[in-house]
mmCIF file with all atom_site columns, C-alpha atoms in Angstrom:
data_model
loop_
_atom_site.group_PDB
_atom_site.id
_atom_site.type_symbol
_atom_site.label_atom_id
_atom_site.label_alt_id
_atom_site.label_comp_id
_atom_site.label_asym_id
_atom_site.label_entity_id
_atom_site.label_seq_id
_atom_site.pdbx_PDB_ins_code
_atom_site.Cartn_x
_atom_site.Cartn_y
_atom_site.Cartn_z
_atom_site.occupancy
_atom_site.B_iso_or_equiv
_atom_site.pdbx_formal_charge
_atom_site.auth_seq_id
_atom_site.auth_comp_id
_atom_site.auth_asym_id
_atom_site.auth_atom_id
_atom_site.pdbx_PDB_model_num
ATOM 1   C CA . MET A 1 1   ? 36.840 79.733  12.490 1.00 83.00 ? 131 MET A CA 1
ATOM 2   C CA . ILE A 1 2   ? 37.964 79.904  16.124 1.00 85.00 ? 132 ILE A CA 1
ATOM 3   C CA . LEU A 1 3   ? 34.891 77.910  17.136 1.00 84.00 ? 133 LEU A CA 1
ATOM 4   C CA . GLY A 1 4   ? 35.461 75.405  14.350 1.00 80.00 ? 134 GLY A CA 1
ATOM 5   C CA . LEU A 1 5   ? 32.147 76.221  12.675 1.00 81.00 ? 135 LEU A CA 1
ATOM 6   C CA . THR A 1 6   ? 33.761 77.561  9.495  1.00 83.00 ? 136 THR A CA 1
ATOM 7   C CA . PRO A 1 7   ? 36.892 75.980  7.983  1.00 82.00 ? 137 PRO A CA 1
ATOM 8   C CA . ALA A 1 8   ? 39.857 78.232  7.253  1.00 80.00 ? 138 ALA A CA 1
ATOM 9   C CA . THR A 1 9   ? 40.549 78.802  3.549  1.00 84.00 ? 139 THR A CA 1
ATOM 10  C CA . SER A 1 10  ? 44.257 79.079  4.337  1.00 85.00 ? 140 SER A CA 1
ATOM 11  C CA . GLY A 1 11  ? 46.524 79.092  7.364  1.00 85.00 ? 141 GLY A CA 1
ATOM 12  C CA . ARG A 1 12  ? 45.432 77.642  10.688 1.00 84.00 ? 142 ARG A CA 1
ATOM 13  C CA . VAL A 1 13  ? 43.795 78.655  13.950 1.00 84.00 ? 143 VAL A CA 1
ATOM 14  C CA . GLU A 1 14  ? 45.061 77.311  17.271 1.00 86.00 ? 144 GLU A CA 1
ATOM 15  C CA . ILE A 1 15  ? 42.965 77.820  20.380 1.00 86.00 ? 145 ILE A CA 1
ATOM 16  C CA . LEU A 1 16  ? 43.759 76.571  23.898 1.00 88.00 ? 146 LEU A CA 1
ATOM 17  C CA . GLY A 1 17  ? 46.397 74.248  22.470 1.00 85.00 ? 147 GLY A CA 1
ATOM 18  C CA . ALA A 1 18  ? 44.060 72.687  19.898 1.00 85.00 ? 148 ALA A CA 1
ATOM 19  C CA . ASN A 1 19  ? 43.967 73.254  16.142 1.00 82.00 ? 149 ASN A CA 1
ATOM 20  C CA . ASP A 1 20  ? 40.204 72.700  16.049 1.00 80.00 ? 150 ASP A CA 1
ATOM 21  C CA . GLY A 1 21  ? 37.876 74.741  18.255 1.00 81.00 ? 151 GLY A CA 1
ATOM 22  C CA . ARG A 1 22  ? 35.405 71.862  18.396 1.00 84.00 ? 152 ARG A CA 1
ATOM 23  C CA . LYS A 1 23  ? 37.886 69.867  20.487 1.00 87.00 ? 153 LYS A CA 1
ATOM 24  C CA . VAL A 1 24  ? 37.877 72.489  23.253 1.00 90.00 ? 154 VAL A CA 1
ATOM 25  C CA . ARG A 1 25  ? 34.412 73.994  22.854 1.00 87.00 ? 155 ARG A CA 1
ATOM 26  C CA . ASP A 1 26  ? 33.464 73.273  26.470 1.00 89.00 ? 156 ASP A CA 1
ATOM 27  C CA . ARG A 1 27  ? 36.303 75.618  27.491 1.00 92.00 ? 157 ARG A CA 1
ATOM 28  C CA . ILE A 1 28  ? 35.043 78.448  25.257 1.00 93.00 ? 158 ILE A CA 1
ATOM 29  C CA . GLY A 1 29  ? 32.212 80.924  25.891 1.00 92.00 ? 159 GLY A CA 1
ATOM 30  C CA . PHE A 1 30  ? 30.535 82.626  22.930 1.00 92.00 ? 160 PHE A CA 1
ATOM 31  C CA . LEU A 1 31  ? 28.121 85.555  22.701 1.00 90.00 ? 161 LEU A CA 1
ATOM 32  C CA . PRO A 1 32  ? 26.870 85.873  19.098 1.00 87.00 ? 162 PRO A CA 1
ATOM 33  C CA . GLU A 1 33  ? 25.882 89.198  17.565 1.00 80.00 ? 163 GLU A CA 1
ATOM 34  C CA . GLU A 1 34  ? 22.410 87.826  16.842 1.00 77.00 ? 164 GLU A CA 1
ATOM 35  C CA . ARG A 1 35  ? 20.939 87.342  20.309 1.00 72.00 ? 165 ARG A CA 1
ATOM 36  C CA . GLY A 1 36  ? 18.617 84.458  20.959 1.00 75.00 ? 166 GLY A CA 1
ATOM 37  C CA . LEU A 1 37  ? 17.180 83.150  24.217 1.00 84.00 ? 167 LEU A CA 1
ATOM 38  C CA . TYR A 1 38  ? 13.989 81.152  24.598 1.00 88.00 ? 168 TYR A CA 1
ATOM 39  C CA . ARG A 1 39  ? 11.385 83.802  25.326 1.00 89.00 ? 169 ARG A CA 1
ATOM 40  C CA . LYS A 1 40  ? 9.224  81.672  27.632 1.00 92.00 ? 170 LYS A CA 1
ATOM 41  C CA . MET A 1 41  ? 12.158 80.572  29.783 1.00 94.00 ? 171 MET A CA 1
ATOM 42  C CA . THR A 1 42  ? 13.189 82.379  32.945 1.00 95.00 ? 172 THR A CA 1
ATOM 43  C CA . PRO A 1 43  ? 16.768 83.713  33.164 1.00 95.00 ? 173 PRO A CA 1
ATOM 44  C CA . VAL A 1 44  ? 17.652 80.958  35.661 1.00 96.00 ? 174 VAL A CA 1
ATOM 45  C CA . ASP A 1 45  ? 16.319 78.231  33.361 1.00 95.00 ? 175 ASP A CA 1
ATOM 46  C CA . ALA A 1 46  ? 17.992 79.727  30.279 1.00 94.00 ? 176 ALA A CA 1
ATOM 47  C CA . ILE A 1 47  ? 21.399 80.041  31.938 1.00 95.00 ? 177 ILE A CA 1
ATOM 48  C CA . ALA A 1 48  ? 21.210 76.544  33.431 1.00 96.00 ? 178 ALA A CA 1
ATOM 49  C CA . PHE A 1 49  ? 20.175 75.136  30.042 1.00 95.00 ? 179 PHE A CA 1
ATOM 50  C CA . PHE A 1 50  ? 23.145 76.620  28.186 1.00 93.00 ? 180 PHE A CA 1
ATOM 51  C CA . ALA A 1 51  ? 25.526 75.645  30.989 1.00 95.00 ? 181 ALA A CA 1
ATOM 52  C CA . GLY A 1 52  ? 24.165 72.106  30.698 1.00 95.00 ? 182 GLY A CA 1
ATOM 53  C CA . LEU A 1 53  ? 25.175 72.024  27.038 1.00 92.00 ? 183 LEU A CA 1
ATOM 54  C CA . LYS A 1 54  ? 28.740 72.553  28.275 1.00 93.00 ? 184 LYS A CA 1
ATOM 55  C CA . GLY A 1 55  ? 28.552 69.716  30.786 1.00 93.00 ? 185 GLY A CA 1
ATOM 56  C CA . VAL A 1 56  ? 27.411 71.549  33.933 1.00 95.00 ? 186 VAL A CA 1
ATOM 57  C CA . PRO A 1 57  ? 24.842 69.534  35.969 1.00 96.00 ? 187 PRO A CA 1
ATOM 58  C CA . LEU A 1 58  ? 21.389 71.130  36.107 1.00 95.00 ? 188 LEU A CA 1
ATOM 59  C CA . GLY A 1 59  ? 21.417 71.829  39.839 1.00 95.00 ? 189 GLY A CA 1
ATOM 60  C CA . GLU A 1 60  ? 24.851 73.426  39.706 1.00 96.00 ? 190 GLU A CA 1
ATOM 61  C CA . GLY A 1 61  ? 23.833 75.418  36.629 1.00 95.00 ? 191 GLY A CA 1
ATOM 62  C CA . ARG A 1 62  ? 20.817 76.840  38.435 1.00 96.00 ? 192 ARG A CA 1
ATOM 63  C CA . ARG A 1 63  ? 22.946 77.707  41.476 1.00 96.00 ? 193 ARG A CA 1
ATOM 64  C CA . ARG A 1 64  ? 25.500 79.525  39.313 1.00 95.00 ? 194 ARG A CA 1
ATOM 65  C CA . ALA A 1 65  ? 22.690 81.302  37.469 1.00 95.00 ? 195 ALA A CA 1
ATOM 66  C CA . ARG A 1 66  ? 21.223 82.725  40.676 1.00 95.00 ? 196 ARG A CA 1
ATOM 67  C CA . VAL A 1 67  ? 24.621 83.836  41.985 1.00 94.00 ? 197 VAL A CA 1
ATOM 68  C CA . MET A 1 68  ? 25.599 85.525  38.711 1.00 92.00 ? 198 MET A CA 1
ATOM 69  C CA . LEU A 1 69  ? 22.209 87.182  38.224 1.00 93.00 ? 199 LEU A CA 1
ATOM 70  C CA . GLU A 1 70  ? 22.335 88.573  41.748 1.00 92.00 ? 200 GLU A CA 1
ATOM 71  C CA . ALA A 1 71  ? 25.860 89.892  41.149 1.00 86.00 ? 201 ALA A CA 1
ATOM 72  C CA . GLN A 1 72  ? 24.611 91.797  38.095 1.00 84.00 ? 202 GLN A CA 1
ATOM 73  C CA . GLY A 1 73  ? 21.603 93.285  39.868 1.00 86.00 ? 203 GLY A CA 1
ATOM 74  C CA . LEU A 1 74  ? 19.155 90.941  38.165 1.00 89.00 ? 204 LEU A CA 1
ATOM 75  C CA . GLY A 1 75  ? 18.092 88.940  41.197 1.00 90.00 ? 205 GLY A CA 1
ATOM 76  C CA . GLU A 1 76  ? 14.519 90.233  41.106 1.00 89.00 ? 206 GLU A CA 1
ATOM 77  C CA . ALA A 1 77  ? 14.238 89.300  37.424 1.00 90.00 ? 207 ALA A CA 1
ATOM 78  C CA . SER A 1 78  ? 15.522 85.750  37.851 1.00 89.00 ? 208 SER A CA 1
ATOM 79  C CA . ASN A 1 79  ? 12.056 84.176  37.689 1.00 88.00 ? 209 ASN A CA 1
ATOM 80  C CA . LYS A 1 80  ? 10.474 86.454  35.090 1.00 93.00 ? 210 LYS A CA 1
ATOM 81  C CA . LYS A 1 81  ? 9.999  85.336  31.499 1.00 94.00 ? 211 LYS A CA 1
ATOM 82  C CA . MET A 1 82  ? 12.721 86.400  29.083 1.00 93.00 ? 212 MET A CA 1
ATOM 83  C CA . LYS A 1 83  ? 10.101 88.105  26.914 1.00 92.00 ? 213 LYS A CA 1
ATOM 84  C CA . ASP A 1 84  ? 9.300  90.468  29.798 1.00 93.00 ? 214 ASP A CA 1
ATOM 85  C CA . LEU A 1 85  ? 12.873 91.735  30.261 1.00 91.00 ? 215 LEU A CA 1
ATOM 86  C CA . SER A 1 86  ? 14.327 94.904  28.764 1.00 87.00 ? 216 SER A CA 1
ATOM 87  C CA . LYS A 1 87  ? 16.892 94.565  25.983 1.00 83.00 ? 217 LYS A CA 1
ATOM 88  C CA . GLY A 1 88  ? 19.721 95.491  28.325 1.00 83.00 ? 218 GLY A CA 1
ATOM 89  C CA . MET A 1 89  ? 18.639 92.931  30.914 1.00 87.00 ? 219 MET A CA 1
ATOM 90  C CA . ALA A 1 90  ? 18.221 90.221  28.279 1.00 89.00 ? 220 ALA A CA 1
ATOM 91  C CA . GLN A 1 91  ? 21.676 90.952  26.906 1.00 86.00 ? 221 GLN A CA 1
ATOM 92  C CA . LYS A 1 92  ? 23.193 90.591  30.379 1.00 88.00 ? 222 LYS A CA 1
ATOM 93  C CA . VAL A 1 93  ? 21.395 87.268  30.779 1.00 92.00 ? 223 VAL A CA 1
ATOM 94  C CA . GLN A 1 94  ? 22.767 86.026  27.472 1.00 91.00 ? 224 GLN A CA 1
ATOM 95  C CA . LEU A 1 95  ? 26.284 87.038  28.467 1.00 90.00 ? 225 LEU A CA 1
ATOM 96  C CA . ILE A 1 96  ? 25.876 85.218  31.782 1.00 92.00 ? 226 ILE A CA 1
ATOM 97  C CA . ALA A 1 97  ? 24.681 82.170  29.824 1.00 94.00 ? 227 ALA A CA 1
ATOM 98  C CA . ALA A 1 98  ? 27.928 82.292  27.840 1.00 92.00 ? 228 ALA A CA 1
ATOM 99  C CA . LEU A 1 99  ? 29.945 82.424  31.078 1.00 91.00 ? 229 LEU A CA 1
ATOM 100 C CA . ALA A 1 100 ? 28.127 80.064  33.441 1.00 93.00 ? 230 ALA A CA 1
ATOM 101 C CA . HIS A 1 101 ? 30.344 77.087  32.551 1.00 94.00 ? 231 HIS A CA 1
ATOM 102 C CA . GLU A 1 102 ? 33.407 79.173  33.556 1.00 92.00 ? 232 GLU A CA 1
ATOM 103 C CA . PRO A 1 103 ? 35.184 79.231  30.172 1.00 93.00 ? 233 PRO A CA 1
ATOM 104 C CA . GLU A 1 104 ? 38.877 79.960  29.759 1.00 94.00 ? 234 GLU A CA 1
ATOM 105 C CA . PHE A 1 105 ? 38.365 81.805  26.475 1.00 94.00 ? 235 PHE A CA 1
ATOM 106 C CA . VAL A 1 106 ? 35.419 84.139  25.834 1.00 94.00 ? 236 VAL A CA 1
ATOM 107 C CA . ILE A 1 107 ? 34.365 85.459  22.412 1.00 93.00 ? 237 ILE A CA 1
ATOM 108 C CA . LEU A 1 108 ? 31.925 88.384  22.324 1.00 93.00 ? 238 LEU A CA 1
ATOM 109 C CA . ASP A 1 109 ? 30.574 89.547  18.961 1.00 92.00 ? 239 ASP A CA 1
ATOM 110 C CA . GLU A 1 110 ? 29.512 93.220  19.152 1.00 90.00 ? 240 GLU A CA 1
ATOM 111 C CA . PRO A 1 111 ? 28.497 92.911  22.833 1.00 89.00 ? 241 PRO A CA 1
ATOM 112 C CA . PHE A 1 112 ? 27.651 96.631  23.188 1.00 87.00 ? 242 PHE A CA 1
ATOM 113 C CA . SER A 1 113 ? 25.347 96.784  20.166 1.00 84.00 ? 243 SER A CA 1
ATOM 114 C CA . GLY A 1 114 ? 21.971 98.363  20.926 1.00 78.00 ? 244 GLY A CA 1
ATOM 115 C CA . LEU A 1 115 ? 22.672 99.071  24.606 1.00 81.00 ? 245 LEU A CA 1
ATOM 116 C CA . ASP A 1 116 ? 22.089 102.423 26.281 1.00 83.00 ? 246 ASP A CA 1
ATOM 117 C CA . PRO A 1 117 ? 25.068 104.130 28.019 1.00 87.00 ? 247 PRO A CA 1
ATOM 118 C CA . MET A 1 118 ? 24.199 102.770 31.469 1.00 84.00 ? 248 MET A CA 1
ATOM 119 C CA . ASN A 1 119 ? 24.004 99.183  30.251 1.00 82.00 ? 249 ASN A CA 1
ATOM 120 C CA . GLN A 1 120 ? 27.185 99.644  28.217 1.00 87.00 ? 250 GLN A CA 1
ATOM 121 C CA . GLN A 1 121 ? 28.957 100.737 31.387 1.00 87.00 ? 251 GLN A CA 1
ATOM 122 C CA . GLY A 1 122 ? 27.616 97.723  33.256 1.00 84.00 ? 252 GLY A CA 1
ATOM 123 C CA . LEU A 1 123 ? 28.770 95.406  30.489 1.00 86.00 ? 253 LEU A CA 1
ATOM 124 C CA . GLU A 1 124 ? 32.264 96.903  30.633 1.00 90.00 ? 254 GLU A CA 1
ATOM 125 C CA . VAL A 1 125 ? 32.355 96.056  34.338 1.00 89.00 ? 255 VAL A CA 1
ATOM 126 C CA . MET A 1 126 ? 31.331 92.472  33.546 1.00 87.00 ? 256 MET A CA 1
ATOM 127 C CA . ILE A 1 127 ? 34.076 92.121  30.933 1.00 90.00 ? 257 ILE A CA 1
ATOM 128 C CA . ARG A 1 128 ? 36.713 93.449  33.327 1.00 92.00 ? 258 ARG A CA 1
ATOM 129 C CA . ASP A 1 129 ? 35.504 90.996  35.945 1.00 90.00 ? 259 ASP A CA 1
ATOM 130 C CA . ILE A 1 130 ? 35.776 88.087  33.497 1.00 89.00 ? 260 ILE A CA 1
ATOM 131 C CA . ALA A 1 131 ? 39.347 89.043  32.608 1.00 92.00 ? 261 ALA A CA 1
ATOM 132 C CA . SER A 1 132 ? 40.324 89.565  36.251 1.00 92.00 ? 262 SER A CA 1
ATOM 133 C CA . LYS A 1 133 ? 39.447 85.915  36.932 1.00 89.00 ? 263 LYS A CA 1
ATOM 134 C CA . GLY A 1 134 ? 41.987 84.729  34.378 1.00 91.00 ? 264 GLY A CA 1
ATOM 135 C CA . ALA A 1 135 ? 39.909 84.259  31.227 1.00 92.00 ? 265 ALA A CA 1
ATOM 136 C CA . THR A 1 136 ? 41.007 85.642  27.880 1.00 93.00 ? 266 THR A CA 1
ATOM 137 C CA . VAL A 1 137 ? 38.333 87.880  26.341 1.00 94.00 ? 267 VAL A CA 1
ATOM 138 C CA . LEU A 1 138 ? 38.153 88.559  22.609 1.00 94.00 ? 268 LEU A CA 1
ATOM 139 C CA . PHE A 1 139 ? 35.459 90.995  21.460 1.00 93.00 ? 269 PHE A CA 1
ATOM 140 C CA . SER A 1 140 ? 34.603 92.866  18.293 1.00 92.00 ? 270 SER A CA 1
ATOM 141 C CA . THR A 1 141 ? 33.382 96.451  18.316 1.00 90.00 ? 271 THR A CA 1
ATOM 142 C CA . HIS A 1 142 ? 33.006 99.495  16.090 1.00 87.00 ? 272 HIS A CA 1
ATOM 143 C CA . VAL A 1 143 ? 33.223 101.815 19.103 1.00 86.00 ? 273 VAL A CA 1
ATOM 144 C CA . MET A 1 144 ? 36.876 102.517 19.817 1.00 86.00 ? 274 MET A CA 1
ATOM 145 C CA . GLN A 1 145 ? 36.194 103.960 23.281 1.00 89.00 ? 275 GLN A CA 1
ATOM 146 C CA . HIS A 1 146 ? 35.344 100.459 24.504 1.00 92.00 ? 276 HIS A CA 1
ATOM 147 C CA . ALA A 1 147 ? 38.561 99.087  23.050 1.00 90.00 ? 277 ALA A CA 1
ATOM 148 C CA . GLU A 1 148 ? 40.563 101.905 24.656 1.00 90.00 ? 278 GLU A CA 1
ATOM 149 C CA . ARG A 1 149 ? 39.108 101.281 28.086 1.00 92.00 ? 279 ARG A CA 1
ATOM 150 C CA . LEU A 1 150 ? 39.151 97.488  28.071 1.00 93.00 ? 280 LEU A CA 1
ATOM 151 C CA . CYS A 1 151 ? 41.815 96.080  25.779 1.00 93.00 ? 281 CYS A CA 1
ATOM 152 C CA . ASP A 1 152 ? 45.443 95.183  26.363 1.00 92.00 ? 282 ASP A CA 1
ATOM 153 C CA . LYS A 1 153 ? 45.848 94.559  22.638 1.00 93.00 ? 283 LYS A CA 1
ATOM 154 C CA . VAL A 1 154 ? 43.839 95.598  19.583 1.00 93.00 ? 284 VAL A CA 1
ATOM 155 C CA . VAL A 1 155 ? 43.617 94.413  15.988 1.00 92.00 ? 285 VAL A CA 1
ATOM 156 C CA . LEU A 1 156 ? 42.097 96.699  13.355 1.00 90.00 ? 286 LEU A CA 1
ATOM 157 C CA . ILE A 1 157 ? 40.538 95.138  10.256 1.00 89.00 ? 287 ILE A CA 1
ATOM 158 C CA . ALA A 1 158 ? 39.946 97.136  7.070  1.00 86.00 ? 288 ALA A CA 1
ATOM 159 C CA . GLY A 1 159 ? 38.634 95.640  3.850  1.00 85.00 ? 289 GLY A CA 1
ATOM 160 C CA . GLY A 1 160 ? 38.995 92.136  5.234  1.00 84.00 ? 290 GLY A CA 1
ATOM 161 C CA . GLN A 1 161 ? 42.699 92.657  5.923  1.00 87.00 ? 291 GLN A CA 1
ATOM 162 C CA . LYS A 1 162 ? 44.593 93.280  9.143  1.00 89.00 ? 292 LYS A CA 1
ATOM 163 C CA . ALA A 1 163 ? 45.528 96.963  9.169  1.00 88.00 ? 293 ALA A CA 1
ATOM 164 C CA . PHE A 1 164 ? 47.062 97.148  12.642 1.00 90.00 ? 294 PHE A CA 1
ATOM 165 C CA . GLU A 1 165 ? 47.994 94.945  15.588 1.00 92.00 ? 295 GLU A CA 1
ATOM 166 C CA . GLY A 1 166 ? 49.436 96.190  18.850 1.00 93.00 ? 296 GLY A CA 1
ATOM 167 C CA . THR A 1 167 ? 48.679 97.901  22.144 1.00 92.00 ? 297 THR A CA 1
ATOM 168 C CA . VAL A 1 168 ? 46.202 100.733 22.578 1.00 88.00 ? 298 VAL A CA 1
ATOM 169 C CA . ASP A 1 169 ? 49.071 103.203 23.070 1.00 88.00 ? 299 ASP A CA 1
ATOM 170 C CA . GLU A 1 170 ? 50.692 102.012 19.847 1.00 90.00 ? 300 GLU A CA 1
ATOM 171 C CA . ALA A 1 171 ? 47.375 102.447 18.047 1.00 85.00 ? 301 ALA A CA 1
ATOM 172 C CA . ARG A 1 172 ? 47.086 106.017 19.336 1.00 81.00 ? 302 ARG A CA 1
ATOM 173 C CA . ALA A 1 173 ? 50.600 106.812 18.128 1.00 82.00 ? 303 ALA A CA 1
ATOM 174 C CA . THR A 1 174 ? 49.835 105.358 14.704 1.00 79.00 ? 304 THR A CA 1
ATOM 175 C CA . ALA A 1 175 ? 46.566 107.271 14.293 1.00 68.00 ? 305 ALA A CA 1
ATOM 176 C CA . PRO A 1 176 ? 46.784 110.638 16.135 1.00 60.00 ? 306 PRO A CA 1
ATOM 177 C CA . ARG A 1 177 ? 43.538 112.234 17.207 1.00 61.00 ? 307 ARG A CA 1
ATOM 178 C CA . PHE A 1 178 ? 42.117 115.192 15.360 1.00 60.00 ? 308 PHE A CA 1
ATOM 179 C CA . LEU A 1 179 ? 39.565 117.720 16.471 1.00 58.00 ? 309 LEU A CA 1
ATOM 180 C CA . GLU A 1 180 ? 37.544 119.336 13.723 1.00 61.00 ? 310 GLU A CA 1
ATOM 181 C CA . LEU A 1 181 ? 35.372 122.354 14.478 1.00 59.00 ? 311 LEU A CA 1
ATOM 182 C CA . GLU A 1 182 ? 32.966 124.114 12.179 1.00 61.00 ? 312 GLU A CA 1
ATOM 183 C CA . GLY A 1 183 ? 31.392 127.444 12.939 1.00 63.00 ? 313 GLY A CA 1
ATOM 184 C CA . ALA A 1 184 ? 32.163 131.046 13.775 1.00 62.00 ? 314 ALA A CA 1
ATOM 185 C CA . ILE A 1 185 ? 35.486 130.492 15.538 1.00 64.00 ? 315 ILE A CA 1
ATOM 186 C CA . ALA A 1 186 ? 38.913 131.823 14.646 1.00 67.00 ? 316 ALA A CA 1
ATOM 187 C CA . PRO A 1 187 ? 41.621 129.227 13.902 1.00 62.00 ? 317 PRO A CA 1
ATOM 188 C CA . GLU A 1 188 ? 43.926 131.092 16.313 1.00 68.00 ? 318 GLU A CA 1
ATOM 189 C CA . ALA A 1 189 ? 41.457 130.402 19.122 1.00 70.00 ? 319 ALA A CA 1
ATOM 190 C CA . VAL A 1 190 ? 41.587 126.681 18.404 1.00 62.00 ? 320 VAL A CA 1
ATOM 191 C CA . ALA A 1 191 ? 45.381 126.736 18.268 1.00 63.00 ? 321 ALA A CA 1
ATOM 192 C CA . ALA A 1 192 ? 45.467 128.397 21.681 1.00 68.00 ? 322 ALA A CA 1
ATOM 193 C CA . CYS A 1 193 ? 43.478 125.572 23.282 1.00 65.00 ? 323 CYS A CA 1
ATOM 194 C CA . ARG A 1 194 ? 45.480 123.708 25.880 1.00 61.00 ? 324 ARG A CA 1
ATOM 195 C CA . GLY A 1 195 ? 46.860 120.423 24.600 1.00 56.00 ? 325 GLY A CA 1
ATOM 196 C CA . TRP A 1 196 ? 46.267 121.191 20.920 1.00 53.00 ? 326 TRP A CA 1
ATOM 197 C CA . SER A 1 197 ? 48.690 122.362 18.268 1.00 49.00 ? 327 SER A CA 1
ATOM 198 C CA . ARG A 1 198 ? 49.442 122.405 14.537 1.00 48.00 ? 328 ARG A CA 1
ATOM 199 C CA . TRP A 1 199 ? 46.277 124.188 13.595 1.00 44.00 ? 329 TRP A CA 1
ATOM 200 C CA . ARG A 1 200 ? 45.387 125.048 10.084 1.00 44.00 ? 330 ARG A CA 1
ATOM 201 C CA . ALA A 1 201 ? 42.493 127.023 8.768  1.00 42.00 ? 331 ALA A CA 1
ATOM 202 C CA . ARG A 1 202 ? 40.118 125.680 6.189  1.00 44.00 ? 332 ARG A CA 1
ATOM 203 C CA . ILE A 1 203 ? 37.167 127.312 4.507  1.00 39.00 ? 333 ILE A CA 1
ATOM 204 C CA . TRP A 1 204 ? 33.925 125.456 4.099  1.00 41.00 ? 334 TRP A CA 1
ATOM 205 C CA . ALA A 1 205 ? 31.421 126.616 1.564  1.00 39.00 ? 335 ALA A CA 1
ATOM 206 C CA . LYS A 1 206 ? 27.822 126.195 2.569  1.00 40.00 ? 336 LYS A CA 1
ATOM 207 C CA . ARG A 1 207 ? 25.057 126.856 0.139  1.00 40.00 ? 337 ARG A CA 1
ATOM 208 C CA . ALA A 1 208 ? 21.931 128.263 1.747  1.00 41.00 ? 338 ALA A CA 1
ATOM 209 C CA . ALA A 1 209 ? 18.565 128.859 0.135  1.00 43.00 ? 339 ALA A CA 1
ATOM 210 C CA . SER A 1 210 ? 19.343 132.570 -0.207 1.00 41.00 ? 340 SER A CA 1
ATOM 211 C CA . GLY A 1 211 ? 22.759 132.047 -1.809 1.00 45.00 ? 341 GLY A CA 1
ATOM 212 C CA . ARG A 1 212 ? 26.295 131.140 -0.790 1.00 43.00 ? 342 ARG A CA 1
ATOM 213 C CA . ARG A 1 213 ? 27.451 131.409 2.785  1.00 42.00 ? 343 ARG A CA 1
ATOM 214 C CA . TRP A 1 214 ? 31.033 130.983 4.010  1.00 40.00 ? 344 TRP A CA 1
ATOM 215 C CA . ARG A 1 215 ? 31.940 129.613 7.392  1.00 43.00 ? 345 ARG A CA 1
ATOM 216 C CA . PRO A 1 216 ? 35.441 129.178 8.780  1.00 41.00 ? 346 PRO A CA 1
ATOM 217 C CA . ALA A 1 217 ? 36.685 125.876 10.159 1.00 43.00 ? 347 ALA A CA 1
ATOM 218 C CA . ALA A 1 218 ? 39.831 124.823 11.939 1.00 44.00 ? 348 ALA A CA 1
ATOM 219 C CA . ARG A 1 219 ? 41.602 121.556 12.455 1.00 45.00 ? 349 ARG A CA 1
ATOM 220 C CA . ALA A 1 220 ? 44.016 120.789 15.264 1.00 44.00 ? 350 ALA A CA 1
ATOM 221 C CA . ARG A 1 221 ? 46.057 117.778 16.275 1.00 46.00 ? 351 ARG A CA 1
ATOM 222 C CA . ARG A 1 222 ? 46.410 116.699 19.866 1.00 45.00 ? 352 ARG A CA 1
ATOM 223 C CA . ARG A 1 223 ? 49.970 116.738 21.194 1.00 42.00 ? 353 ARG A CA 1
#
């Protein structure tokens, strides 16, 4: 709806002062969840191509592509075929392609999906860099750690409805953290852990092949 590809069934969406995303699409960068770059293109060609769709001249697009690839440690891969890159490298290239026209508003759909921890960390750095240059970044994720580290504001959706909107600190206060342990540990030991309180013991029944086995569990809330 923000991009103007799907009409709103009710209400309205305003983006960059326009009530139709199609009117300002050259000012928006979009990374879809379903990745797709031409496999026989090089990263430089792919980035320049997508920048060209947003009005960037080919020569300038290729220059920006080389600079951005080098900044992300992909300089040596700039002339390889996309099909020869790792998934993490290809995902970085696609993100660069969404940014090469220097958008004011960036939409990232599940940008961390399928990436290993190292590439996730690198992507977080890229997102911070985008925001530090003045762009607004909107991204969806199922991994709350990314939202905690990156977001000024979060919106939680449950069952198609907005369940929460506010800052990360407000979200933490609304949904306190719990630690749940299962195994041979006394509830008193959990309660004595630094920074944890309000413990309560619970008994979990586990059925083993030889019969019934009981194991204690404890739950504690972080102060």
